[in-house]
mmCIF file of C-alpha atoms and ligand atoms in Angstrom:
data_model
loop_
_atom_site.group_PDB
_atom_site.id
_atom_site.type_symbol
_atom_site.label_atom_id
_atom_site.label_comp_id
_atom_site.label_asym_id
_atom_site.label_seq_id
_atom_site.Cartn_x
_atom_site.Cartn_y
_atom_site.Cartn_z
ATOM 1 C CA UNK A 1344 -105.213 14.421 -22.248
ATOM 2 C CA UNK A 1345 -102.446 13.045 -24.755
ATOM 3 C CA UNK A 1346 -101.996 9.509 -25.368
ATOM 4 C CA UNK A 1347 -99.218 7.707 -23.767
ATOM 5 C CA UNK A 1348 -96.061 6.658 -26.594
ATOM 6 C CA UNK A 1349 -96.379 3.821 -27.944
ATOM 7 C CA UNK A 1350 -93.249 3.596 -30.655
ATOM 8 C CA UNK A 1351 -89.786 4.924 -29.820
ATOM 9 C CA UNK A 1352 -87.480 4.842 -32.480
ATOM 10 C CA UNK A 1353 -84.082 5.528 -33.033
ATOM 11 C CA UNK A 1354 -81.661 6.632 -35.278
ATOM 12 C CA UNK A 1355 -78.389 5.226 -35.218
ATOM 13 C CA UNK A 1356 -76.811 1.869 -34.267
ATOM 14 C CA UNK A 1357 -73.302 2.375 -32.939
ATOM 15 C CA UNK A 1358 -72.977 1.622 -29.110
ATOM 16 C CA UNK A 1359 -75.147 4.103 -27.397
ATOM 17 C CA UNK A 1360 -78.208 3.453 -30.130
ATOM 18 C CA UNK A 1361 -78.153 -0.092 -29.631
ATOM 19 C CA UNK A 1362 -77.959 0.266 -25.615
ATOM 20 C CA UNK A 1363 -80.575 2.376 -25.460
ATOM 21 C CA UNK A 1364 -82.689 0.015 -27.802
ATOM 22 C CA UNK A 1365 -81.966 -2.756 -25.366
ATOM 23 C CA UNK A 1366 -82.460 -0.685 -22.748
ATOM 24 C CA UNK A 1367 -86.083 0.107 -23.521
ATOM 25 C CA UNK A 1368 -87.233 -3.060 -24.985
ATOM 26 C CA UNK A 1369 -86.448 -5.121 -21.765
ATOM 27 C CA UNK A 1370 -87.838 -2.963 -19.450
ATOM 28 C CA UNK A 1371 -90.842 -1.187 -21.597
ATOM 29 C CA UNK A 1372 -91.059 -3.851 -24.159
ATOM 30 C CA UNK A 1373 -94.502 -5.635 -24.950
ATOM 31 C CA UNK A 1374 -92.901 -8.805 -23.590
ATOM 32 C CA UNK A 1375 -92.123 -7.028 -20.273
ATOM 33 C CA UNK A 1376 -95.398 -5.512 -20.299
ATOM 34 C CA UNK A 1377 -98.106 -7.006 -22.592
ATOM 35 C CA UNK A 1378 -100.298 -4.703 -24.934
ATOM 36 C CA UNK A 1379 -99.549 -1.790 -22.413
ATOM 37 C CA UNK A 1380 -95.433 -2.213 -23.939
ATOM 38 C CA UNK A 1381 -94.013 -0.021 -26.528
ATOM 39 C CA UNK A 1382 -92.193 -1.171 -29.770
ATOM 40 C CA UNK A 1383 -88.684 -0.020 -30.545
ATOM 41 C CA UNK A 1384 -87.361 0.492 -33.744
ATOM 42 C CA UNK A 1385 -83.678 1.145 -34.836
ATOM 43 C CA UNK A 1386 -82.876 2.569 -38.580
ATOM 44 C CA UNK A 1387 -79.199 2.263 -38.835
ATOM 45 C CA UNK A 1388 -77.152 3.165 -42.207
ATOM 46 C CA UNK A 1389 -74.871 0.606 -43.170
ATOM 47 C CA UNK A 1390 -72.442 3.582 -44.920
ATOM 48 C CA UNK A 1391 -71.633 4.945 -41.833
ATOM 49 C CA UNK A 1392 -69.361 3.059 -39.622
ATOM 50 C CA UNK A 1393 -69.549 2.654 -36.157
ATOM 51 C CA UNK A 1394 -66.491 4.022 -33.987
ATOM 52 C CA UNK A 1395 -64.043 1.448 -31.837
ATOM 53 C CA UNK A 1396 -61.090 2.424 -31.402
ATOM 54 C CA UNK A 1397 -60.557 0.629 -27.782
ATOM 55 C CA UNK A 1398 -62.995 1.992 -25.538
ATOM 56 C CA UNK A 1399 -62.942 1.836 -21.491
ATOM 57 C CA UNK A 1400 -66.228 2.147 -19.724
ATOM 58 C CA UNK A 1401 -67.146 3.681 -16.632
ATOM 59 C CA UNK A 1402 -68.291 1.643 -13.744
ATOM 60 C CA UNK A 1403 -72.082 2.180 -14.294
ATOM 61 C CA UNK A 1404 -71.190 0.027 -17.173
ATOM 62 C CA UNK A 1405 -71.487 -3.703 -14.899
ATOM 63 C CA UNK A 1406 -74.746 -2.738 -13.332
ATOM 64 C CA UNK A 1407 -76.434 -1.658 -16.099
ATOM 65 C CA UNK A 1408 -75.219 -5.059 -18.709
ATOM 66 C CA UNK A 1409 -76.617 -7.018 -15.266
ATOM 67 C CA UNK A 1410 -79.606 -5.234 -14.628
ATOM 68 C CA UNK A 1411 -80.364 -6.282 -19.062
ATOM 69 C CA UNK A 1412 -79.759 -9.976 -18.159
ATOM 70 C CA UNK A 1413 -76.962 -9.955 -20.569
ATOM 71 C CA UNK A 1414 -74.565 -12.996 -20.480
ATOM 72 C CA UNK A 1415 -71.522 -11.671 -18.964
ATOM 73 C CA UNK A 1416 -68.939 -14.660 -20.762
ATOM 74 C CA UNK A 1417 -70.490 -14.045 -23.831
ATOM 75 C CA UNK A 1418 -70.318 -10.488 -24.106
ATOM 76 C CA UNK A 1419 -67.159 -10.102 -22.969
ATOM 77 C CA UNK A 1420 -66.003 -12.994 -26.059
ATOM 78 C CA UNK A 1421 -67.831 -11.155 -28.484
ATOM 79 C CA UNK A 1422 -66.499 -7.914 -27.148
ATOM 80 C CA UNK A 1423 -63.015 -8.362 -27.042
ATOM 81 C CA UNK A 1424 -63.806 -7.175 -23.587
ATOM 82 C CA UNK A 1425 -61.021 -7.516 -20.406
ATOM 83 C CA UNK A 1426 -61.428 -6.412 -16.799
ATOM 84 C CA UNK A 1427 -61.022 -2.925 -15.589
ATOM 85 C CA UNK A 1428 -60.680 -2.848 -11.837
ATOM 86 C CA UNK A 1429 -58.995 0.906 -11.740
ATOM 87 C CA UNK A 1430 -57.932 3.772 -13.321
ATOM 88 C CA UNK A 1431 -53.930 4.635 -13.425
ATOM 89 C CA UNK A 1432 -52.936 8.148 -13.741
ATOM 90 C CA UNK A 1433 -49.259 8.596 -14.567
ATOM 91 C CA UNK A 1434 -46.956 11.896 -14.288
ATOM 92 C CA UNK A 1435 -49.740 14.174 -14.090
ATOM 93 C CA UNK A 1436 -48.067 15.759 -10.733
ATOM 94 C CA UNK A 1437 -44.826 15.586 -9.468
ATOM 95 C CA UNK A 1438 -43.701 14.415 -5.344
ATOM 96 C CA UNK A 1439 -42.307 16.446 -2.914
ATOM 97 C CA UNK A 1440 -39.014 15.121 -4.590
ATOM 98 C CA UNK A 1441 -40.238 16.266 -7.919
ATOM 99 C CA UNK A 1442 -40.356 13.006 -9.470
ATOM 100 C CA UNK A 1443 -43.687 12.274 -11.692
ATOM 101 C CA UNK A 1444 -46.633 10.705 -9.432
ATOM 102 C CA UNK A 1445 -48.834 7.889 -10.497
ATOM 103 C CA UNK A 1446 -51.478 6.541 -8.651
ATOM 104 C CA UNK A 1447 -54.845 4.404 -8.758
ATOM 105 C CA UNK A 1448 -58.250 5.272 -8.624
ATOM 106 C CA UNK A 1449 -60.153 2.338 -7.214
ATOM 107 C CA UNK A 1450 -64.003 1.714 -7.903
ATOM 108 C CA UNK A 1451 -64.774 1.943 -4.109
ATOM 109 C CA UNK A 1452 -64.343 4.217 -0.936
ATOM 110 C CA UNK A 1453 -62.763 1.193 1.392
ATOM 111 C CA UNK A 1454 -64.489 -0.431 3.034
ATOM 112 C CA UNK A 1455 -65.952 0.032 6.940
ATOM 113 C CA UNK A 1456 -63.882 -0.533 10.273
ATOM 114 C CA UNK A 1457 -65.807 -0.193 13.645
ATOM 115 C CA UNK A 1458 -67.757 1.839 12.134
ATOM 116 C CA UNK A 1459 -65.578 3.844 10.489
ATOM 117 C CA UNK A 1460 -64.526 4.420 6.801
ATOM 118 C CA UNK A 1461 -60.715 3.110 6.524
ATOM 119 C CA UNK A 1462 -59.390 6.465 5.129
ATOM 120 C CA UNK A 1463 -60.400 7.256 8.889
ATOM 121 C CA UNK A 1464 -58.066 4.452 10.320
ATOM 122 C CA UNK A 1465 -55.257 5.320 7.473
ATOM 123 C CA UNK A 1466 -55.458 8.978 8.277
ATOM 124 C CA UNK A 1467 -55.770 8.589 12.041
ATOM 125 C CA UNK A 1468 -52.515 6.314 11.799
ATOM 126 C CA UNK A 1469 -51.330 6.056 8.856
ATOM 127 C CA UNK A 1470 -49.977 4.010 6.135
ATOM 128 C CA UNK A 1471 -48.209 0.842 7.127
ATOM 129 C CA UNK A 1472 -44.659 0.067 6.996
ATOM 130 C CA UNK A 1473 -43.818 0.406 2.630
ATOM 131 C CA UNK A 1474 -47.141 1.252 1.461
ATOM 132 C CA UNK A 1475 -47.159 4.128 -0.633
ATOM 133 C CA UNK A 1476 -50.802 5.416 -0.494
ATOM 134 C CA UNK A 1477 -54.193 4.916 0.687
ATOM 135 C CA UNK A 1478 -55.152 2.388 -1.850
ATOM 136 C CA UNK A 1479 -51.973 0.520 -1.841
ATOM 137 C CA UNK A 1480 -52.709 0.596 1.519
ATOM 138 C CA UNK A 1481 -56.308 -0.258 2.139
ATOM 139 C CA UNK A 1482 -57.583 -2.095 -0.888
ATOM 140 C CA UNK A 1483 -56.883 -5.218 -3.117
ATOM 141 C CA UNK A 1484 -56.806 -3.490 -6.129
ATOM 142 C CA UNK A 1485 -53.104 -1.983 -6.209
ATOM 143 C CA UNK A 1486 -52.469 -5.838 -5.732
ATOM 144 C CA UNK A 1487 -55.033 -7.495 -8.681
ATOM 145 C CA UNK A 1488 -53.354 -4.544 -11.025
ATOM 146 C CA UNK A 1489 -50.010 -5.287 -10.462
ATOM 147 C CA UNK A 1490 -50.236 -9.022 -10.591
ATOM 148 C CA UNK A 1491 -52.255 -8.186 -13.829
ATOM 149 C CA UNK A 1492 -55.194 -11.028 -11.876
ATOM 150 C CA UNK A 1493 -59.015 -10.312 -12.640
ATOM 151 C CA UNK A 1494 -61.765 -9.613 -10.191
ATOM 152 C CA UNK A 1495 -63.122 -12.307 -8.918
ATOM 153 C CA UNK A 1496 -62.107 -15.845 -8.233
ATOM 154 C CA UNK A 1497 -62.029 -19.307 -10.554
ATOM 155 C CA UNK A 1498 -65.346 -21.022 -10.235
ATOM 156 C CA UNK A 1499 -66.996 -17.605 -9.037
ATOM 157 C CA UNK A 1500 -69.988 -16.721 -11.427
ATOM 158 C CA UNK A 1501 -70.827 -13.809 -14.039
ATOM 159 C CA UNK A 1502 -71.350 -10.658 -12.421
ATOM 160 C CA UNK A 1503 -69.444 -12.000 -9.329
ATOM 161 C CA UNK A 1504 -66.666 -9.909 -7.938
ATOM 162 C CA UNK A 1505 -63.976 -9.374 -5.187
ATOM 163 C CA UNK A 1506 -63.161 -6.167 -6.369
ATOM 164 C CA UNK A 1507 -65.434 -3.667 -8.355
ATOM 165 C CA UNK A 1508 -65.047 -3.545 -12.203
ATOM 166 C CA UNK A 1509 -66.438 -2.539 -15.099
ATOM 167 C CA UNK A 1510 -64.875 -3.725 -18.393
ATOM 168 C CA UNK A 1511 -62.484 -2.581 -21.560
ATOM 169 C CA UNK A 1512 -64.033 -3.166 -25.129
ATOM 170 C CA UNK A 1513 -64.341 -3.072 -28.630
ATOM 171 C CA UNK A 1514 -67.163 -0.870 -29.008
ATOM 172 C CA UNK A 1515 -68.162 -1.567 -32.504
ATOM 173 C CA UNK A 1516 -68.290 -5.212 -31.798
ATOM 174 C CA UNK A 1517 -70.190 -4.691 -28.150
ATOM 175 C CA UNK A 1518 -72.766 -2.748 -30.285
ATOM 176 C CA UNK A 1519 -72.854 -5.695 -32.711
ATOM 177 C CA UNK A 1520 -73.393 -8.068 -29.761
ATOM 178 C CA UNK A 1521 -75.765 -5.641 -28.275
ATOM 179 C CA UNK A 1522 -78.211 -5.348 -31.381
ATOM 180 C CA UNK A 1523 -78.882 -9.180 -31.773
ATOM 181 C CA UNK A 1524 -80.015 -9.317 -28.468
ATOM 182 C CA UNK A 1525 -82.136 -6.397 -28.806
ATOM 183 C CA UNK A 1526 -83.845 -7.815 -32.110
ATOM 184 C CA UNK A 1527 -83.875 -11.182 -30.441
ATOM 185 C CA UNK A 1528 -86.219 -9.071 -27.677
ATOM 186 C CA UNK A 1529 -88.521 -7.657 -30.029
ATOM 187 C CA UNK A 1530 -86.381 -4.322 -31.766
ATOM 188 C CA UNK A 1531 -87.185 -3.702 -35.124
ATOM 189 C CA UNK A 1532 -84.368 -2.932 -36.991
ATOM 190 C CA UNK A 1533 -84.351 -0.851 -40.598
ATOM 191 C CA UNK A 1534 -81.073 -0.806 -42.131
ATOM 192 C CA UNK A 1535 -81.331 2.413 -44.119
ATOM 193 C CA UNK A 1536 -80.343 6.253 -44.124
ATOM 194 C CA UNK A 1537 -82.119 8.802 -42.856
ATOM 195 C CA UNK A 1538 -82.176 11.947 -45.527
ATOM 196 C CA UNK A 1539 -84.223 14.073 -43.834
ATOM 197 C CA UNK A 1540 -87.135 14.920 -40.979
ATOM 198 C CA UNK A 1541 -90.240 16.313 -41.353
ATOM 199 C CA UNK A 1542 -91.411 18.365 -38.760
ATOM 200 C CA UNK A 1543 -95.194 18.684 -37.777
ATOM 201 C CA UNK A 1544 -96.898 22.896 -37.556
ATOM 202 C CA UNK A 1545 -95.520 22.993 -34.141
ATOM 203 C CA UNK A 1546 -92.168 21.926 -35.121
ATOM 204 C CA UNK A 1547 -92.021 18.741 -33.267
ATOM 205 C CA UNK A 1548 -90.975 15.728 -35.458
ATOM 206 C CA UNK A 1549 -93.554 13.600 -36.976
ATOM 207 C CA UNK A 1550 -91.603 11.744 -39.583
ATOM 208 C CA UNK A 1551 -88.131 11.047 -40.877
ATOM 209 C CA UNK A 1552 -87.521 10.603 -45.147
ATOM 210 C CA UNK A 1553 -85.689 7.508 -45.637
ATOM 211 C CA UNK A 1554 -83.597 6.834 -48.533
ATOM 212 C CA UNK A 1555 -85.325 3.049 -49.197
ATOM 213 C CA UNK A 1556 -87.675 2.775 -46.875
ATOM 214 C CA UNK A 1557 -89.778 6.449 -47.678
ATOM 215 C CA UNK A 1558 -91.498 8.359 -44.797
ATOM 216 C CA UNK A 1559 -91.300 6.757 -41.769
ATOM 217 C CA UNK A 1560 -93.711 8.491 -39.197
ATOM 218 C CA UNK A 1561 -92.532 8.761 -35.300
ATOM 219 C CA UNK A 1562 -94.266 9.352 -32.369
ATOM 220 C CA UNK A 1563 -91.045 9.608 -30.060
ATOM 221 C CA UNK A 1564 -87.250 9.460 -31.392
ATOM 222 C CA UNK A 1565 -84.352 9.470 -30.278
ATOM 223 C CA UNK A 1566 -80.696 11.176 -31.908
ATOM 224 C CA UNK A 1567 -77.828 8.161 -31.812
ATOM 225 C CA UNK A 1568 -75.992 9.539 -34.790
ATOM 226 C CA UNK A 1569 -72.718 10.099 -32.894
ATOM 227 C CA UNK A 1570 -70.501 13.108 -33.808
ATOM 228 C CA UNK A 1571 -73.043 13.803 -36.650
ATOM 229 C CA UNK A 1572 -75.726 14.530 -34.543
ATOM 230 C CA UNK A 1573 -77.603 15.027 -37.034
ATOM 231 C CA UNK A 1574 -81.711 15.636 -35.941
ATOM 232 C CA UNK A 1575 -80.607 17.512 -32.529
ATOM 233 C CA UNK A 1576 -78.016 20.127 -34.398
ATOM 234 C CA UNK A 1577 -78.487 19.778 -37.830
ATOM 235 C CA UNK A 1578 -82.461 19.466 -38.020
ATOM 236 C CA UNK A 1579 -83.588 21.305 -34.513
ATOM 237 C CA UNK A 1580 -80.372 23.670 -34.150
ATOM 238 C CA UNK A 1581 -79.757 22.481 -30.733
ATOM 239 C CA UNK A 1582 -77.081 24.604 -29.508
ATOM 240 C CA UNK A 1583 -73.756 23.636 -29.532
ATOM 241 C CA UNK A 1584 -71.804 24.466 -26.046
ATOM 242 C CA UNK A 1585 -68.693 24.923 -26.930
ATOM 243 C CA UNK A 1586 -66.040 23.858 -23.937
ATOM 244 C CA UNK A 1587 -62.770 24.567 -25.941
ATOM 245 C CA UNK A 1588 -61.633 27.358 -23.875
ATOM 246 C CA UNK A 1589 -61.369 24.501 -20.629
ATOM 247 C CA UNK A 1590 -60.511 21.335 -21.955
ATOM 248 C CA UNK A 1591 -57.906 22.439 -24.459
ATOM 249 C CA UNK A 1592 -57.422 18.780 -26.367
ATOM 250 C CA UNK A 1593 -59.242 18.738 -29.391
ATOM 251 C CA UNK A 1594 -57.267 15.992 -31.572
ATOM 252 C CA UNK A 1595 -57.093 12.738 -30.942
ATOM 253 C CA UNK A 1596 -54.176 9.757 -32.818
ATOM 254 C CA UNK A 1597 -56.334 6.462 -31.788
ATOM 255 C CA UNK A 1598 -53.885 3.537 -32.285
ATOM 256 C CA UNK A 1599 -54.314 -0.294 -31.860
ATOM 257 C CA UNK A 1600 -50.811 -2.517 -30.649
ATOM 258 C CA UNK A 1601 -50.154 -5.867 -29.892
ATOM 259 C CA UNK A 1602 -50.028 -6.907 -26.346
ATOM 260 C CA UNK A 1603 -46.567 -6.949 -24.709
ATOM 261 C CA UNK A 1604 -47.878 -10.487 -23.252
ATOM 262 C CA UNK A 1605 -50.869 -11.410 -24.290
ATOM 263 C CA UNK A 1606 -50.609 -13.516 -20.995
ATOM 264 C CA UNK A 1607 -50.925 -10.382 -18.640
ATOM 265 C CA UNK A 1608 -53.379 -8.609 -19.482
ATOM 266 C CA UNK A 1609 -53.639 -5.764 -16.638
ATOM 267 C CA UNK A 1610 -57.053 -5.318 -15.629
ATOM 268 C CA UNK A 1611 -56.362 -1.107 -15.622
ATOM 269 C CA UNK A 1612 -56.754 1.823 -18.044
ATOM 270 C CA UNK A 1613 -54.047 4.132 -17.867
ATOM 271 C CA UNK A 1614 -53.566 7.418 -18.578
ATOM 272 C CA UNK A 1615 -50.357 9.319 -19.118
ATOM 273 C CA UNK A 1616 -49.456 12.872 -19.346
ATOM 274 C CA UNK A 1617 -47.596 13.733 -22.552
ATOM 275 C CA UNK A 1618 -46.105 17.412 -23.413
ATOM 276 C CA UNK A 1619 -49.689 18.511 -24.919
ATOM 277 C CA UNK A 1620 -51.917 16.158 -22.999
ATOM 278 C CA UNK A 1621 -52.450 12.489 -22.419
ATOM 279 C CA UNK A 1622 -51.881 8.906 -23.753
ATOM 280 C CA UNK A 1623 -54.275 6.371 -23.032
ATOM 281 C CA UNK A 1624 -53.536 2.771 -22.603
ATOM 282 C CA UNK A 1625 -56.567 0.303 -22.902
ATOM 283 C CA UNK A 1626 -56.204 -3.082 -22.773
ATOM 284 C CA UNK A 1627 -58.833 -5.604 -24.804
ATOM 285 C CA UNK A 1628 -58.899 -9.188 -24.609
ATOM 286 C CA UNK A 1629 -56.567 -8.995 -28.242
ATOM 287 C CA UNK A 1630 -54.837 -6.539 -28.321
ATOM 288 C CA UNK A 1631 -54.423 -2.724 -26.866
ATOM 289 C CA UNK A 1632 -55.914 0.230 -28.048
ATOM 290 C CA UNK A 1633 -53.524 3.430 -27.042
ATOM 291 C CA UNK A 1634 -53.293 6.893 -28.454
ATOM 292 C CA UNK A 1635 -53.119 10.518 -27.980
ATOM 293 C CA UNK A 1636 -55.616 13.259 -26.933
ATOM 294 C CA UNK A 1637 -53.761 16.668 -27.438
ATOM 295 C CA UNK A 1638 -54.510 20.256 -27.816
ATOM 296 C CA UNK A 1639 -53.962 21.656 -31.364
ATOM 297 C CA UNK A 1640 -52.608 24.805 -30.270
ATOM 298 C CA UNK A 1641 -49.468 23.219 -29.338
ATOM 299 C CA UNK A 1642 -48.739 20.563 -30.693
ATOM 300 C CA UNK A 1643 -48.487 19.934 -34.954
ATOM 301 C CA UNK A 1644 -49.896 16.767 -36.177
ATOM 302 C CA UNK A 1645 -46.606 15.447 -36.640
ATOM 303 C CA UNK A 1646 -45.276 16.430 -33.545
ATOM 304 C CA UNK A 1647 -48.159 14.698 -32.047
ATOM 305 C CA UNK A 1648 -47.607 11.440 -33.556
ATOM 306 C CA UNK A 1649 -44.032 12.000 -32.759
ATOM 307 C CA UNK A 1650 -44.199 12.069 -28.843
ATOM 308 C CA UNK A 1651 -46.976 9.522 -29.228
ATOM 309 C CA UNK A 1652 -44.353 7.046 -30.728
ATOM 310 C CA UNK A 1653 -42.078 8.086 -28.587
ATOM 311 C CA UNK A 1654 -44.080 7.698 -25.497
ATOM 312 C CA UNK A 1655 -44.624 3.563 -27.230
ATOM 313 C CA UNK A 1656 -41.497 3.117 -27.660
ATOM 314 C CA UNK A 1657 -40.561 -0.501 -29.235
ATOM 315 C CA UNK A 1658 -44.334 -0.813 -28.542
ATOM 316 C CA UNK A 1659 -44.992 0.928 -31.489
ATOM 317 C CA UNK A 1660 -45.989 -1.184 -34.452
ATOM 318 C CA UNK A 1661 -43.148 -0.660 -37.597
ATOM 319 C CA UNK A 1662 -45.791 0.154 -40.503
ATOM 320 C CA UNK A 1663 -48.363 2.320 -39.099
ATOM 321 C CA UNK A 1664 -49.833 5.513 -40.595
ATOM 322 C CA UNK A 1665 -51.786 6.786 -37.736
ATOM 323 C CA UNK A 1666 -54.268 9.532 -38.683
ATOM 324 C CA UNK A 1667 -55.758 12.848 -36.313
ATOM 325 C CA UNK A 1668 -59.308 12.937 -35.558
ATOM 326 C CA UNK A 1669 -60.280 16.357 -34.840
ATOM 327 C CA UNK A 1670 -62.651 16.410 -31.729
ATOM 328 C CA UNK A 1671 -65.352 19.394 -31.766
ATOM 329 C CA UNK A 1672 -65.161 20.082 -27.363
ATOM 330 C CA UNK A 1673 -68.422 20.597 -25.593
ATOM 331 C CA UNK A 1674 -71.770 19.294 -25.438
ATOM 332 C CA UNK A 1675 -75.295 19.581 -26.765
ATOM 333 C CA UNK A 1676 -78.495 19.697 -24.386
ATOM 334 C CA UNK A 1677 -81.849 18.954 -24.845
ATOM 335 C CA UNK A 1678 -85.272 17.910 -23.077
ATOM 336 C CA UNK A 1679 -87.585 16.025 -23.790
HETATM 337 C C1 FAD B 2199 -60.354 8.532 -29.715
HETATM 338 C C2 FAD B 2199 -61.273 8.297 -28.983
HETATM 339 C C3 FAD B 2199 -61.275 7.785 -28.266
HETATM 340 C C4 FAD B 2199 -62.243 6.884 -27.154
HETATM 341 N N1 FAD B 2199 -62.487 6.608 -26.180
HETATM 342 C C5 FAD B 2199 -63.186 6.119 -25.085
HETATM 343 C C6 FAD B 2199 -63.302 5.504 -24.174
HETATM 344 O O1 FAD B 2199 -62.409 5.219 -23.759
HETATM 345 N N2 FAD B 2199 -64.510 5.150 -23.573
HETATM 346 C C7 FAD B 2199 -65.676 5.774 -23.975
HETATM 347 O O2 FAD B 2199 -66.966 5.226 -23.212
HETATM 348 N N3 FAD B 2199 -65.761 6.364 -24.850
HETATM 349 C C8 FAD B 2199 -64.953 6.706 -26.027
HETATM 350 N N4 FAD B 2199 -65.012 7.110 -26.881
HETATM 351 C C9 FAD B 2199 -65.990 7.745 -27.346
HETATM 352 C C10 FAD B 2199 -66.970 6.607 -27.593
HETATM 353 O O3 FAD B 2199 -66.110 6.068 -29.046
HETATM 354 C C11 FAD B 2199 -67.938 6.971 -28.896
HETATM 355 O O4 FAD B 2199 -68.989 8.236 -28.438
HETATM 356 C C12 FAD B 2199 -69.076 5.986 -28.576
HETATM 357 O O5 FAD B 2199 -68.278 4.685 -29.076
HETATM 358 C C13 FAD B 2199 -70.008 6.428 -30.076
HETATM 359 O O6 FAD B 2199 -70.756 6.045 -30.309
HETATM 360 P P1 FAD B 2199 -72.445 6.277 -30.756
HETATM 361 O O7 FAD B 2199 -73.327 5.049 -30.517
HETATM 362 O O8 FAD B 2199 -72.606 7.393 -30.305
HETATM 363 O O9 FAD B 2199 -71.851 6.852 -31.917
HETATM 364 P P2 FAD B 2199 -71.169 6.108 -33.523
HETATM 365 O O10 FAD B 2199 -70.678 4.669 -33.094
HETATM 366 O O11 FAD B 2199 -70.554 7.179 -34.096
HETATM 367 O O12 FAD B 2199 -73.045 5.869 -33.953
HETATM 368 C C14 FAD B 2199 -73.062 6.690 -34.998
HETATM 369 C C15 FAD B 2199 -74.366 5.930 -35.358
HETATM 370 O O13 FAD B 2199 -75.245 6.567 -36.405
HETATM 371 C C16 FAD B 2199 -75.566 5.828 -37.738
HETATM 372 N N5 FAD B 2199 -75.595 6.741 -38.770
HETATM 373 C C17 FAD B 2199 -74.997 7.832 -39.043
HETATM 374 N N6 FAD B 2199 -75.662 8.898 -39.787
HETATM 375 C C18 FAD B 2199 -76.639 8.116 -40.040
HETATM 376 C C19 FAD B 2199 -77.976 8.257 -40.786
HETATM 377 N N7 FAD B 2199 -78.202 9.498 -41.844
HETATM 378 N N8 FAD B 2199 -79.079 7.801 -41.157
HETATM 379 C C20 FAD B 2199 -78.853 6.238 -40.521
HETATM 380 N N9 FAD B 2199 -77.611 6.106 -39.410
HETATM 381 C C21 FAD B 2199 -76.885 7.202 -39.683
HETATM 382 C C22 FAD B 2199 -74.320 5.453 -38.122
HETATM 383 O O14 FAD B 2199 -74.285 3.993 -38.842
HETATM 384 C C23 FAD B 2199 -73.606 4.424 -36.622
HETATM 385 O O15 FAD B 2199 -74.323 3.294 -36.676
HETATM 386 C C24 FAD B 2199 -63.903 7.475 -27.390
HETATM 387 C C25 FAD B 2199 -63.863 8.697 -28.934
HETATM 388 C C26 FAD B 2199 -62.574 8.382 -29.697
HETATM 389 C C27 FAD B 2199 -62.739 9.469 -30.982
#
């Protein structure tokens, strides 16, 4: 019978690496499980920066951070985070009069009334006068977003809410913050570059070769090197499955812009359809992450930047030199 895994090594210290490290140490670490617990080591290159363009997170982030016992107020301050109660889709379709449609996608499906979801009553009896949609009619989300309010009342504690939410955050600061928590809880941190991987006779990973620390034996390793996929793709040659035929957007131009009014931070991510893709707007606490995801089949880099600047109008900073990022569209799935 094989012996249980006692050591897990993570390569990469971006948001993915530190989230996994924090999760593993908090649930399976020695502080929790005693001698039966596992050791977690995270190796990160100081030469390869992490990504941080102003990220909007999915609703599951709320529950994950709460479960990990993260101090929410502290994490939000460190990560320049703000609340996100909804996603707004603007101009993706036309209404019956041929005008661009805008709608909110909230994080819940409505409450129950007389044993039926409010969607039932809405479809049965129609909207109240003046209401434009199910969300506007039945949920507080639209009012919260329009009035740039938070999901909880003054005096409510961390993780309390009246309207479900998640976060906008700076992923780089978020990773740094989690790094501090994870190390405090027992994760060993090694600042070094992984240069190569040693395989055993079965083709399994036996050790990592680090630039300064030399051979680093591993029992179980998790590749969190981001777009590079240094272990999964470069060493284990896991096939990259391209989705470019159906997901056409393969370029992104990220920029940061100042808030129009820093006292009004909308708790909402907006995705606005443009000529060959869409522009995101992620209001962080200190500024707004925005940019354009587009398809290079239809626009040159200069055309895309012009489109974005036109969309931003007078919100576009004067002296900027936007850089286009090329994205490989698809995924790499591997068991274990
Ligand atoms: C334009 C744009 C917009 C995005 N918007 C969103 C969004 O709204 N919401 C969202 O969830 N995500 C978004 N993303 C994606 C998100 O930013 C990234 O996927 C995520 O932050 C990447 O985290 P990561 O930890 O996987 O990788 P990274 O942050 O890239 O970290 C990689 C880590 O690997 C380390 N590393 C690399 N090579 C080595 C080596 N040889 N040895 C040791 N360590 C090494 C690096 O030092 C770094 O610590 C966006 C991405 C882009 C480009």
